[in-house]
Coordinates of N, CA and C in Angstrom, one line a residue:
Chain I
D1 N 106.5 -153.2 17.8 CA 105.4 -152.3 17.5 C 105.3 -152.0 16.0
I2 N 104.1 -151.9 15.5 CA 103.8 -151.6 14.2 C 103.8 -150.0 14.0
V3 N 104.7 -149.6 13.1 CA 104.8 -148.2 12.8 C 104.0 -147.9 11.5
M4 N 103.2 -146.8 11.6 CA 102.3 -146.4 10.5 C 102.9 -145.1 9.9
T5 N 103.1 -145.1 8.6 CA 103.7 -143.9 8.0 C 102.7 -143.4 6.9
Q6 N 102.3 -142.2 7.0 CA 101.4 -141.6 6.1 C 102.2 -140.6 5.1
S7 N 101.7 -140.5 3.9 CA 102.2 -139.6 2.9 C 101.0 -139.1 2.0
P8 N 101.1 -137.8 1.6 CA 102.1 -136.8 2.1 C 101.7 -136.3 3.4
D9 N 102.5 -135.4 4.0 CA 102.2 -134.7 5.2 C 101.0 -133.8 5.1
S10 N 100.9 -133.2 3.9 CA 99.8 -132.3 3.6 C 99.6 -132.2 2.1
L11 N 98.4 -131.9 1.7 CA 98.1 -131.7 0.2 C 97.0 -130.7 0.1
A12 N 97.1 -130.0 -1.0 CA 96.1 -129.0 -1.4 C 95.4 -129.5 -2.7
V13 N 94.1 -129.5 -2.6 CA 93.3 -130.1 -3.7 C 92.2 -129.1 -4.0
S14 N 91.9 -128.9 -5.3 CA 90.8 -128.0 -5.7 C 89.5 -128.7 -5.4
L15 N 88.5 -127.8 -5.2 CA 87.1 -128.3 -4.9 C 86.7 -129.2 -6.1
G16 N 86.1 -130.3 -5.8 CA 85.7 -131.2 -6.9 C 86.7 -132.2 -7.4
E17 N 88.0 -132.0 -7.0 CA 89.0 -132.8 -7.5 C 89.3 -134.0 -6.5
R18 N 90.1 -135.0 -6.9 CA 90.3 -136.1 -6.1 C 91.5 -135.9 -5.2
A19 N 91.3 -136.4 -3.9 CA 92.4 -136.4 -3.0 C 92.8 -137.8 -2.6
T20 N 94.1 -138.1 -2.6 CA 94.6 -139.4 -2.3 C 95.6 -139.4 -1.2
I21 N 95.4 -140.1 -0.1 CA 96.3 -140.2 1.0 C 96.8 -141.6 1.2
N22 N 98.1 -141.8 1.4 CA 98.7 -143.1 1.5 C 99.1 -143.4 2.9
C23 N 99.0 -144.7 3.3 CA 99.4 -145.1 4.6 C 100.1 -146.5 4.4
K24 N 101.3 -146.6 5.1 CA 102.1 -147.8 5.0 C 102.4 -148.3 6.4
S25 N 102.2 -149.6 6.6 CA 102.5 -150.2 7.9 C 103.8 -150.9 7.8
S26 N 104.5 -150.9 9.0 CA 105.9 -151.6 9.0 C 105.8 -153.1 8.9
Q27 N 104.6 -153.6 9.2 CA 104.4 -155.1 8.9 C 102.9 -155.2 8.5
S28 N 102.6 -156.4 7.9 CA 101.3 -156.6 7.4 C 100.3 -156.5 8.5
V29 N 99.1 -155.9 8.2 CA 98.0 -155.9 9.1 C 96.8 -156.7 8.6
L30 N 97.2 -157.6 7.7 CA 96.2 -158.6 7.1 C 96.2 -159.8 8.0
Y31 N 95.1 -160.2 8.6 CA 94.9 -161.3 9.4 C 94.5 -162.5 8.5
S32 N 95.3 -163.5 8.4 CA 95.1 -164.5 7.4 C 93.8 -165.4 7.7
S33 N 93.5 -165.5 8.9 CA 92.4 -166.4 9.3 C 91.0 -165.9 8.8
N34 N 90.9 -164.6 8.7 CA 89.6 -164.0 8.3 C 89.8 -163.1 7.0
N35 N 91.0 -163.0 6.5 CA 91.3 -162.2 5.4 C 90.9 -160.8 5.5
K36 N 91.0 -160.2 6.7 CA 90.6 -158.9 7.0 C 91.9 -158.0 7.3
N37 N 91.9 -156.8 6.8 CA 92.9 -155.9 7.1 C 92.5 -155.0 8.3
Y38 N 93.3 -155.0 9.3 CA 92.9 -154.3 10.6 C 93.4 -152.9 10.5
L39 N 92.7 -152.1 9.7 CA 93.2 -150.7 9.4 C 92.0 -149.8 9.3
T40 N 92.1 -148.7 10.0 CA 91.0 -147.7 10.1 C 91.5 -146.3 9.6
W41 N 90.6 -145.5 9.2 CA 90.8 -144.1 8.8 C 89.9 -143.2 9.6
Y42 N 90.5 -142.1 10.1 CA 89.7 -141.1 10.8 C 89.9 -139.7 10.2
Q43 N 88.9 -138.9 10.4 CA 89.0 -137.5 10.0 C 88.9 -136.6 11.2
Q44 N 89.8 -135.6 11.3 CA 89.7 -134.7 12.5 C 89.7 -133.3 12.0
K45 N 88.7 -132.6 12.3 CA 88.6 -131.2 12.0 C 89.0 -130.3 13.2
P46 N 89.4 -129.1 12.9 CA 89.9 -128.3 14.1 C 88.9 -128.2 15.2
G47 N 89.3 -128.4 16.4 CA 88.5 -128.2 17.6 C 87.5 -129.4 17.8
Q48 N 87.6 -130.4 17.0 CA 86.7 -131.5 17.1 C 87.5 -132.8 17.3
P49 N 86.8 -133.8 17.9 CA 87.5 -135.1 18.1 C 87.5 -135.8 16.7
P50 N 88.4 -136.8 16.6 CA 88.4 -137.6 15.3 C 87.1 -138.3 15.1
K51 N 86.8 -138.5 13.8 CA 85.6 -139.2 13.4 C 85.9 -140.4 12.6
L52 N 85.3 -141.5 12.9 CA 85.6 -142.8 12.2 C 85.0 -142.7 10.8
L53 N 85.9 -142.9 9.8 CA 85.4 -142.9 8.4 C 85.3 -144.4 7.9
I54 N 86.4 -145.1 8.0 CA 86.6 -146.4 7.4 C 87.2 -147.4 8.4
Y55 N 86.7 -148.6 8.4 CA 87.4 -149.7 9.1 C 87.5 -150.9 8.3
W56 N 88.2 -152.0 8.7 CA 88.5 -153.1 7.9 C 89.1 -152.6 6.5
A57 N 89.8 -151.5 6.6 CA 90.5 -150.9 5.4 C 89.6 -150.3 4.3
S58 N 88.3 -150.9 4.2 CA 87.5 -150.4 3.1 C 86.0 -150.3 3.5
T59 N 85.6 -150.6 4.7 CA 84.2 -150.6 5.1 C 83.9 -149.2 5.6
R60 N 83.0 -148.5 4.9 CA 82.6 -147.2 5.4 C 81.7 -147.2 6.6
E61 N 82.0 -146.4 7.6 CA 81.1 -146.3 8.7 C 79.8 -145.7 8.3
S62 N 78.7 -146.1 9.0 CA 77.4 -145.6 8.7 C 77.4 -144.1 8.7
G63 N 76.8 -143.5 7.7 CA 76.6 -142.0 7.6 C 77.8 -141.3 6.9
V64 N 78.8 -142.0 6.6 CA 80.0 -141.4 5.9 C 79.7 -141.3 4.4
P65 N 79.8 -140.2 3.8 CA 79.5 -140.0 2.4 C 80.3 -141.0 1.5
D66 N 79.7 -141.4 0.4 CA 80.4 -142.4 -0.4 C 81.5 -141.8 -1.3
R67 N 81.8 -140.5 -1.1 CA 83.0 -140.0 -1.8 C 84.2 -140.4 -1.1
F68 N 84.1 -140.9 0.1 CA 85.2 -141.4 0.9 C 85.3 -142.9 0.6
S69 N 86.5 -143.4 0.2 CA 86.7 -144.8 0.0 C 88.1 -145.2 0.5
G70 N 88.2 -146.5 1.0 CA 89.5 -147.0 1.4 C 89.8 -148.2 0.6
S71 N 91.1 -148.4 0.4 CA 91.6 -149.5 -0.4 C 93.0 -150.0 0.1
G72 N 93.4 -151.1 -0.4 CA 94.7 -151.6 -0.1 C 94.7 -152.9 0.8
S73 N 95.8 -153.5 0.9 CA 95.9 -154.7 1.7 C 97.3 -155.0 2.1
G74 N 97.5 -155.7 3.2 CA 98.8 -156.0 3.7 C 99.5 -154.9 4.4
T75 N 100.3 -154.2 3.7 CA 101.1 -153.0 4.3 C 100.8 -151.7 3.6
D76 N 100.1 -151.7 2.5 CA 99.9 -150.4 1.8 C 98.4 -150.1 1.6
F77 N 98.0 -148.9 2.0 CA 96.6 -148.5 2.0 C 96.4 -147.1 1.5
T78 N 95.2 -146.9 1.0 CA 94.9 -145.5 0.5 C 93.5 -145.1 0.9
L79 N 93.4 -143.8 1.3 CA 92.1 -143.2 1.5 C 91.9 -142.2 0.3
T80 N 90.8 -142.4 -0.4 CA 90.5 -141.5 -1.5 C 89.2 -140.7 -1.2
I81 N 89.3 -139.4 -1.5 CA 88.2 -138.5 -1.5 C 87.9 -138.2 -2.9
S82 N 86.8 -138.7 -3.5 CA 86.7 -138.7 -5.0 C 86.4 -137.3 -5.5
S83 N 85.7 -136.5 -4.7 CA 85.4 -135.1 -5.2 C 85.4 -134.2 -3.9
L84 N 86.5 -133.6 -3.7 CA 86.7 -132.8 -2.5 C 85.7 -131.7 -2.3
Q85 N 85.1 -131.7 -1.1 CA 84.1 -130.7 -0.7 C 84.8 -129.8 0.3
A86 N 84.3 -128.6 0.5 CA 84.9 -127.6 1.4 C 84.9 -128.2 2.9
E87 N 83.9 -129.0 3.2 CA 83.8 -129.5 4.6 C 84.7 -130.7 4.8
D88 N 85.5 -131.1 3.8 CA 86.5 -132.2 3.9 C 87.8 -131.7 4.4
V89 N 88.0 -130.4 4.5 CA 89.3 -129.8 5.0 C 89.4 -130.3 6.5
A90 N 90.5 -131.1 6.7 CA 90.7 -131.8 7.9 C 92.1 -132.4 7.9
V91 N 92.4 -133.0 9.0 CA 93.6 -133.9 9.1 C 93.1 -135.3 9.1
Y92 N 93.7 -136.2 8.3 CA 93.2 -137.6 8.2 C 94.3 -138.5 8.8
Y93 N 93.9 -139.5 9.6 CA 94.8 -140.4 10.2 C 94.4 -141.9 9.8
C94 N 95.4 -142.7 9.6 CA 95.2 -144.1 9.5 C 95.7 -144.7 10.9
Q95 N 95.1 -145.9 11.2 CA 95.5 -146.5 12.5 C 95.3 -148.0 12.3
Q96 N 96.2 -148.8 12.9 CA 96.1 -150.2 12.8 C 95.7 -150.8 14.1
Y97 N 94.9 -151.9 14.0 CA 94.5 -152.6 15.2 C 94.8 -154.1 15.1
Y98 N 95.7 -154.4 14.2 CA 96.2 -155.8 14.1 C 96.9 -156.2 15.4
S99 N 97.7 -155.3 15.9 CA 98.5 -155.5 17.1 C 97.7 -155.0 18.3
T100 N 97.8 -155.6 19.4 CA 97.2 -155.1 20.6 C 97.8 -153.8 21.1
T101 N 98.9 -153.5 20.6 CA 99.5 -152.1 20.8 C 99.1 -151.3 19.6
L102 N 98.0 -150.5 19.8 CA 97.5 -149.7 18.6 C 98.4 -148.6 18.3
S103 N 98.4 -148.2 17.0 CA 99.2 -147.1 16.5 C 98.6 -146.4 15.4
F104 N 98.8 -145.0 15.4 CA 98.3 -144.1 14.4 C 99.4 -143.7 13.4
G105 N 99.1 -143.3 12.2 CA 100.0 -142.6 11.4 C 100.1 -141.2 11.8
G106 N 101.0 -140.4 11.2 CA 101.3 -139.1 11.7 C 100.3 -138.0 11.3
G107 N 99.4 -138.4 10.4 CA 98.4 -137.5 9.9 C 98.7 -136.9 8.6
T108 N 97.7 -136.6 7.8 CA 97.8 -135.8 6.5 C 96.8 -134.7 6.5
K109 N 97.3 -133.5 6.4 CA 96.4 -132.3 6.4 C 95.9 -132.1 4.9
V110 N 94.6 -132.0 4.8 CA 94.0 -131.7 3.4 C 93.5 -130.3 3.4
E111 N 93.9 -129.6 2.5 CA 93.5 -128.2 2.3 C 92.9 -128.0 0.9
I112 N 92.2 -126.9 0.8 CA 91.7 -126.5 -0.5 C 92.7 -125.7 -1.2
Chain Y
Q1 N 72.0 -142.6 21.1 CA 73.4 -142.2 20.7 C 74.2 -142.0 21.9
V2 N 75.3 -142.8 22.0 CA 76.1 -142.7 23.2 C 76.9 -141.4 23.2
Q3 N 77.1 -140.8 24.3 CA 78.0 -139.6 24.4 C 79.0 -139.8 25.5
L4 N 80.2 -139.3 25.3 CA 81.3 -139.4 26.2 C 81.8 -138.0 26.6
Q5 N 82.1 -137.8 27.9 CA 82.5 -136.5 28.3 C 83.7 -136.7 29.3
E6 N 84.8 -136.1 28.9 CA 86.0 -136.1 29.8 C 85.9 -135.0 30.9
S7 N 86.4 -135.3 32.0 CA 86.5 -134.3 33.1 C 87.7 -134.5 33.9
G8 N 88.2 -133.4 34.5 CA 89.4 -133.4 35.3 C 90.2 -132.1 35.2
P9 N 91.2 -132.0 36.0 CA 92.0 -130.7 36.1 C 92.6 -130.4 34.7
G10 N 92.7 -129.1 34.4 CA 93.3 -128.7 33.1 C 94.8 -128.4 33.3
L11 N 95.2 -128.3 34.5 CA 96.6 -128.0 34.8 C 97.1 -128.9 35.9
V12 N 98.3 -129.5 35.6 CA 98.9 -130.5 36.5 C 100.4 -130.1 36.6
K13 N 100.9 -130.1 37.8 CA 102.3 -129.8 38.1 C 103.2 -130.9 37.7
P14 N 104.4 -130.6 37.2 CA 105.4 -131.7 36.9 C 105.6 -132.6 38.1
S15 N 105.8 -133.9 37.8 CA 106.0 -135.0 38.8 C 104.7 -135.4 39.5
E16 N 103.6 -134.7 39.3 CA 102.4 -135.1 39.9 C 101.6 -136.1 39.0
T17 N 100.4 -136.4 39.5 CA 99.6 -137.4 38.7 C 98.4 -136.7 38.0
L18 N 98.3 -137.0 36.7 CA 97.2 -136.5 35.9 C 96.0 -137.5 36.1
S19 N 94.8 -137.0 36.4 CA 93.7 -137.8 36.6 C 92.5 -137.3 35.8
L20 N 91.9 -138.2 35.0 CA 90.8 -137.8 34.2 C 89.7 -138.9 34.3
T21 N 88.5 -138.4 34.2 CA 87.3 -139.4 34.1 C 86.5 -139.2 32.9
C22 N 86.0 -140.2 32.3 CA 85.2 -140.2 31.2 C 83.8 -140.7 31.6
T23 N 82.8 -139.9 31.5 CA 81.4 -140.3 31.8 C 80.7 -140.7 30.5
V24 N 80.1 -141.9 30.5 CA 79.4 -142.4 29.3 C 77.9 -142.2 29.6
S25 N 77.2 -141.5 28.7 CA 75.7 -141.4 28.8 C 75.1 -141.8 27.5
G26 N 73.8 -142.2 27.6 CA 73.0 -142.6 26.4 C 73.3 -144.0 26.0
G27 N 74.0 -144.8 26.9 CA 74.3 -146.2 26.6 C 75.0 -146.8 27.8
S28 N 75.1 -148.1 27.8 CA 75.8 -148.8 28.9 C 77.3 -148.9 28.6
I29 N 78.1 -148.9 29.6 CA 79.5 -149.1 29.5 C 79.8 -150.6 29.3
S30 N 78.8 -151.5 29.6 CA 79.0 -152.9 29.5 C 79.2 -153.4 28.1
R31 N 80.0 -154.4 27.9 CA 80.2 -155.1 26.6 C 81.1 -154.4 25.7
Y32 N 81.6 -153.2 26.0 CA 82.5 -152.5 25.1 C 83.9 -152.4 25.7
Y33 N 84.8 -152.0 24.8 CA 86.1 -151.6 25.1 C 86.2 -150.1 25.2
W34 N 87.0 -149.5 26.1 CA 87.0 -148.0 26.3 C 88.5 -147.6 26.4
S35 N 88.8 -146.6 25.6 CA 90.2 -146.2 25.4 C 90.4 -144.7 25.8
W36 N 91.7 -144.5 26.1 CA 92.2 -143.1 26.2 C 93.2 -142.9 25.1
I37 N 93.1 -141.7 24.5 CA 94.0 -141.3 23.4 C 94.3 -139.9 23.6
R38 N 95.5 -139.5 23.2 CA 95.9 -138.1 23.4 C 96.5 -137.5 22.1
R39 N 96.5 -136.2 22.0 CA 97.1 -135.5 20.9 C 97.9 -134.3 21.5
P40 N 99.2 -134.5 21.5 CA 100.1 -133.3 22.0 C 100.0 -132.2 21.0
P41 N 100.2 -130.9 21.4 CA 100.1 -129.8 20.5 C 101.0 -130.0 19.3
G42 N 100.5 -129.8 18.1 CA 101.2 -129.8 16.9 C 101.7 -131.2 16.5
K43 N 101.2 -132.2 17.2 CA 101.5 -133.6 16.8 C 100.3 -134.5 16.5
G44 N 100.5 -135.7 16.3 CA 99.5 -136.6 15.9 C 98.9 -137.4 17.1
L45 N 98.0 -138.3 16.8 CA 97.3 -139.0 17.9 C 98.2 -140.1 18.5
E46 N 98.0 -140.3 19.8 CA 98.8 -141.4 20.5 C 97.8 -142.1 21.3
W47 N 97.7 -143.5 21.1 CA 96.9 -144.3 21.9 C 97.6 -144.6 23.3
I48 N 96.8 -144.4 24.4 CA 97.4 -144.6 25.7 C 97.1 -146.0 26.2
G49 N 95.8 -146.4 26.1 CA 95.5 -147.7 26.6 C 94.0 -147.9 26.5
Y50 N 93.5 -149.2 26.8 CA 92.1 -149.5 26.8 C 91.8 -150.4 28.0
I51 N 90.5 -150.3 28.3 CA 90.0 -151.2 29.4 C 88.7 -151.8 28.8
Y52 N 88.5 -153.1 29.1 CA 87.2 -153.8 28.8 C 86.3 -153.5 30.0
Y53 N 85.0 -153.6 29.8 CA 84.1 -153.3 30.9 C 84.3 -154.2 32.1
S54 N 84.8 -155.4 31.8 CA 85.1 -156.4 32.9 C 86.3 -156.0 33.8
G55 N 87.1 -155.0 33.2 CA 88.3 -154.6 34.0 C 89.6 -155.0 33.4
S56 N 89.7 -155.8 32.4 CA 91.0 -156.2 31.8 C 91.5 -155.0 31.0
T57 N 92.8 -154.8 31.1 CA 93.4 -153.6 30.5 C 94.5 -154.0 29.5
N58 N 94.9 -153.0 28.7 CA 96.1 -153.1 27.8 C 96.6 -151.7 27.6
Y59 N 97.9 -151.5 27.8 CA 98.5 -150.2 27.8 C 99.5 -150.1 26.7
S60 N 99.8 -148.8 26.2 CA 100.9 -148.6 25.3 C 102.2 -148.9 26.1
P61 N 103.1 -149.6 25.5 CA 104.3 -150.0 26.1 C 105.1 -148.7 26.6
S62 N 105.0 -147.6 25.8 CA 105.8 -146.4 26.1 C 105.3 -145.7 27.3
L63 N 104.1 -146.0 27.8 CA 103.5 -145.4 28.9 C 103.1 -146.3 30.0
K64 N 103.3 -147.6 29.8 CA 102.8 -148.6 30.7 C 103.2 -148.5 32.1
S65 N 104.4 -148.0 32.3 CA 105.0 -147.9 33.7 C 104.3 -146.8 34.5
R66 N 103.6 -145.9 33.8 CA 103.0 -144.7 34.5 C 101.5 -144.6 34.4
V67 N 100.9 -145.6 33.7 CA 99.4 -145.5 33.4 C 98.6 -146.5 34.2
T68 N 97.4 -146.0 34.7 CA 96.4 -146.9 35.2 C 95.1 -146.5 34.6
I69 N 94.3 -147.4 34.0 CA 93.0 -147.2 33.6 C 92.1 -148.1 34.4
S70 N 91.0 -147.5 34.9 CA 90.0 -148.3 35.7 C 88.6 -148.0 35.2
V71 N 87.7 -148.8 35.6 CA 86.3 -148.7 35.2 C 85.4 -148.8 36.4
D72 N 84.3 -148.0 36.4 CA 83.3 -148.1 37.5 C 81.9 -148.3 36.7
T73 N 81.5 -149.5 36.6 CA 80.3 -149.8 35.8 C 79.1 -149.2 36.5
S74 N 79.1 -149.1 37.8 CA 77.9 -148.6 38.5 C 77.7 -147.1 38.2
K75 N 78.7 -146.4 37.9 CA 78.6 -145.0 37.5 C 78.7 -144.7 36.0
N76 N 78.9 -145.8 35.2 CA 79.1 -145.7 33.8 C 80.3 -144.7 33.5
Q77 N 81.4 -145.0 34.2 CA 82.6 -144.1 34.0 C 83.8 -145.0 33.9
F78 N 84.8 -144.5 33.2 CA 86.1 -145.0 33.3 C 87.1 -143.9 33.5
S79 N 88.3 -144.2 34.0 CA 89.2 -143.2 34.4 C 90.7 -143.5 34.0
L80 N 91.4 -142.4 33.9 CA 92.8 -142.5 33.5 C 93.7 -141.8 34.6
K81 N 94.7 -142.5 35.0 CA 95.7 -141.9 35.9 C 97.1 -142.1 35.2
L82 N 97.8 -141.0 35.1 CA 99.1 -140.9 34.6 C 100.0 -140.3 35.6
N83 N 101.0 -141.0 36.1 CA 101.8 -140.4 37.2 C 103.1 -139.9 36.6
S84 N 103.8 -139.2 37.5 CA 105.1 -138.6 37.2 C 105.1 -137.8 35.9
V85 N 104.2 -136.9 35.7 CA 104.0 -136.2 34.4 C 105.1 -135.2 34.2
T86 N 105.4 -135.0 32.9 CA 106.3 -133.9 32.5 C 105.6 -133.1 31.4
A87 N 106.3 -132.1 31.0 CA 105.8 -131.2 29.9 C 105.4 -132.0 28.7
A88 N 106.1 -133.1 28.4 CA 105.8 -133.9 27.3 C 104.4 -134.6 27.3
D89 N 103.8 -134.5 28.5 CA 102.5 -135.1 28.7 C 101.4 -134.1 28.4
T90 N 101.7 -132.9 28.1 CA 100.8 -131.8 27.8 C 100.1 -132.2 26.5
A91 N 98.8 -132.3 26.5 CA 98.0 -132.8 25.3 C 96.5 -132.6 25.5
V92 N 95.8 -132.7 24.4 CA 94.4 -132.9 24.5 C 94.1 -134.4 24.7
Y93 N 93.4 -134.7 25.7 CA 93.1 -136.1 26.1 C 91.7 -136.4 25.7
Y94 N 91.5 -137.5 24.9 CA 90.2 -138.0 24.5 C 89.9 -139.4 25.1
C95 N 88.6 -139.5 25.4 CA 88.2 -140.9 25.7 C 87.4 -141.4 24.5
A96 N 87.4 -142.6 24.3 CA 86.7 -143.2 23.1 C 86.2 -144.6 23.3
R97 N 85.2 -144.9 22.6 CA 84.6 -146.3 22.7 C 85.0 -147.2 21.5
G98 N 85.3 -148.4 21.8 CA 85.6 -149.4 20.7 C 84.3 -149.8 20.1
K99 N 84.3 -149.9 18.8 CA 83.0 -150.2 18.1 C 82.5 -151.6 18.4
G100 N 81.2 -151.7 18.5 CA 80.6 -153.0 18.8 C 79.3 -153.1 18.0
D101 N 79.1 -154.3 17.4 CA 77.9 -154.6 16.6 C 77.6 -156.1 16.7
N102 N 76.7 -156.5 15.8 CA 76.4 -157.9 15.8 C 77.6 -158.8 15.4
S103 N 78.6 -158.2 14.8 CA 79.8 -159.0 14.4 C 80.8 -159.2 15.5
G104 N 80.7 -158.3 16.5 CA 81.7 -158.4 17.6 C 82.0 -157.1 18.2
F105 N 82.9 -157.1 19.1 CA 83.3 -155.9 19.8 C 84.8 -155.7 19.6
Y106 N 85.2 -154.5 19.1 CA 86.5 -154.3 18.7 C 87.2 -153.2 19.5
Y107 N 88.3 -153.6 20.1 CA 89.0 -152.6 20.9 C 89.7 -151.5 20.1
G108 N 89.9 -151.8 18.8 CA 90.8 -150.9 18.1 C 90.1 -150.0 17.0
V109 N 88.8 -150.0 17.0 CA 88.0 -149.2 16.1 C 87.2 -148.2 16.9
F110 N 87.5 -147.0 16.9 CA 86.8 -146.0 17.8 C 85.7 -145.3 17.1
D111 N 84.5 -145.6 17.5 CA 83.3 -145.1 16.8 C 82.6 -143.9 17.5
S112 N 83.0 -143.7 18.8 CA 82.5 -142.6 19.6 C 83.6 -142.0 20.4
W113 N 83.6 -140.7 20.4 CA 84.7 -140.0 21.1 C 84.1 -138.9 22.0
G114 N 84.8 -138.6 23.1 CA 84.5 -137.4 23.8 C 85.1 -136.1 23.0
Q115 N 84.7 -135.0 23.5 CA 85.2 -133.7 22.8 C 86.7 -133.4 23.1
G116 N 87.2 -134.1 24.1 CA 88.6 -133.9 24.4 C 88.8 -132.8 25.5
T117 N 89.8 -132.9 26.3 CA 90.1 -132.0 27.3 C 91.6 -131.7 27.3
L118 N 92.0 -130.4 27.3 CA 93.4 -130.0 27.3 C 93.9 -130.1 28.7
V119 N 95.0 -130.9 28.8 CA 95.7 -130.9 30.1 C 97.1 -130.4 29.9
T120 N 97.5 -129.4 30.6 CA 98.8 -128.7 30.5 C 99.6 -129.1 31.8
V121 N 100.8 -129.5 31.5 CA 101.7 -129.8 32.6 C 102.7 -128.7 32.8
S122 N 102.6 -128.0 33.9 CA 103.4 -126.8 34.1 C 103.4 -126.4 35.6
S123 N 104.5 -125.9 36.1 CA 104.5 -125.4 37.4 C 104.0 -124.0 37.6

């Protein structure tokens, strides 16, 4: 099974500042035949279901603000919020779909 | 806009079977993958398993011996059964749809989720 490890567990960022969340997979999630990374990012606010932000490691889902961006390849990935807004307070999860056994990271709590 | 809604008992006794149903509205269950995911209190998300509309399934190895996911396309519903539950199965249970577009249908990218339902295992 692929283990997803996120860091940090939590971080506090001032409004308007950059937030950076890291995700590391125990094996590569880059599929060589199509050169795509099978990695998604979700945002979960209290009392709400997770919301898809990013897939293929860097493709923003429709309607997601462009202050959210994903980067990385292979085993190391980053979600960046370029200018934190109050509504971005949430827990963020990475998840791999390279393996048919899907797995999530432990989550990173972003606070103001 | 597709909507998903979980339903089922909020309290299950230890050793019994947890049963939940997800009703899909605003779209067809056909052509997509459908998953169950849970979040235990104070913990992160855990994928339970998925079913394709045709009925083929894939389960988390850690739960495989206790899980059954089924689909009823005539009712636009899919269901979860988890047997021999313990307190460790207490969680908010979500149903979710795998993303599908002109590029393909993906079991592992969840673009629509139900609101979630809390299931507590307790006597």
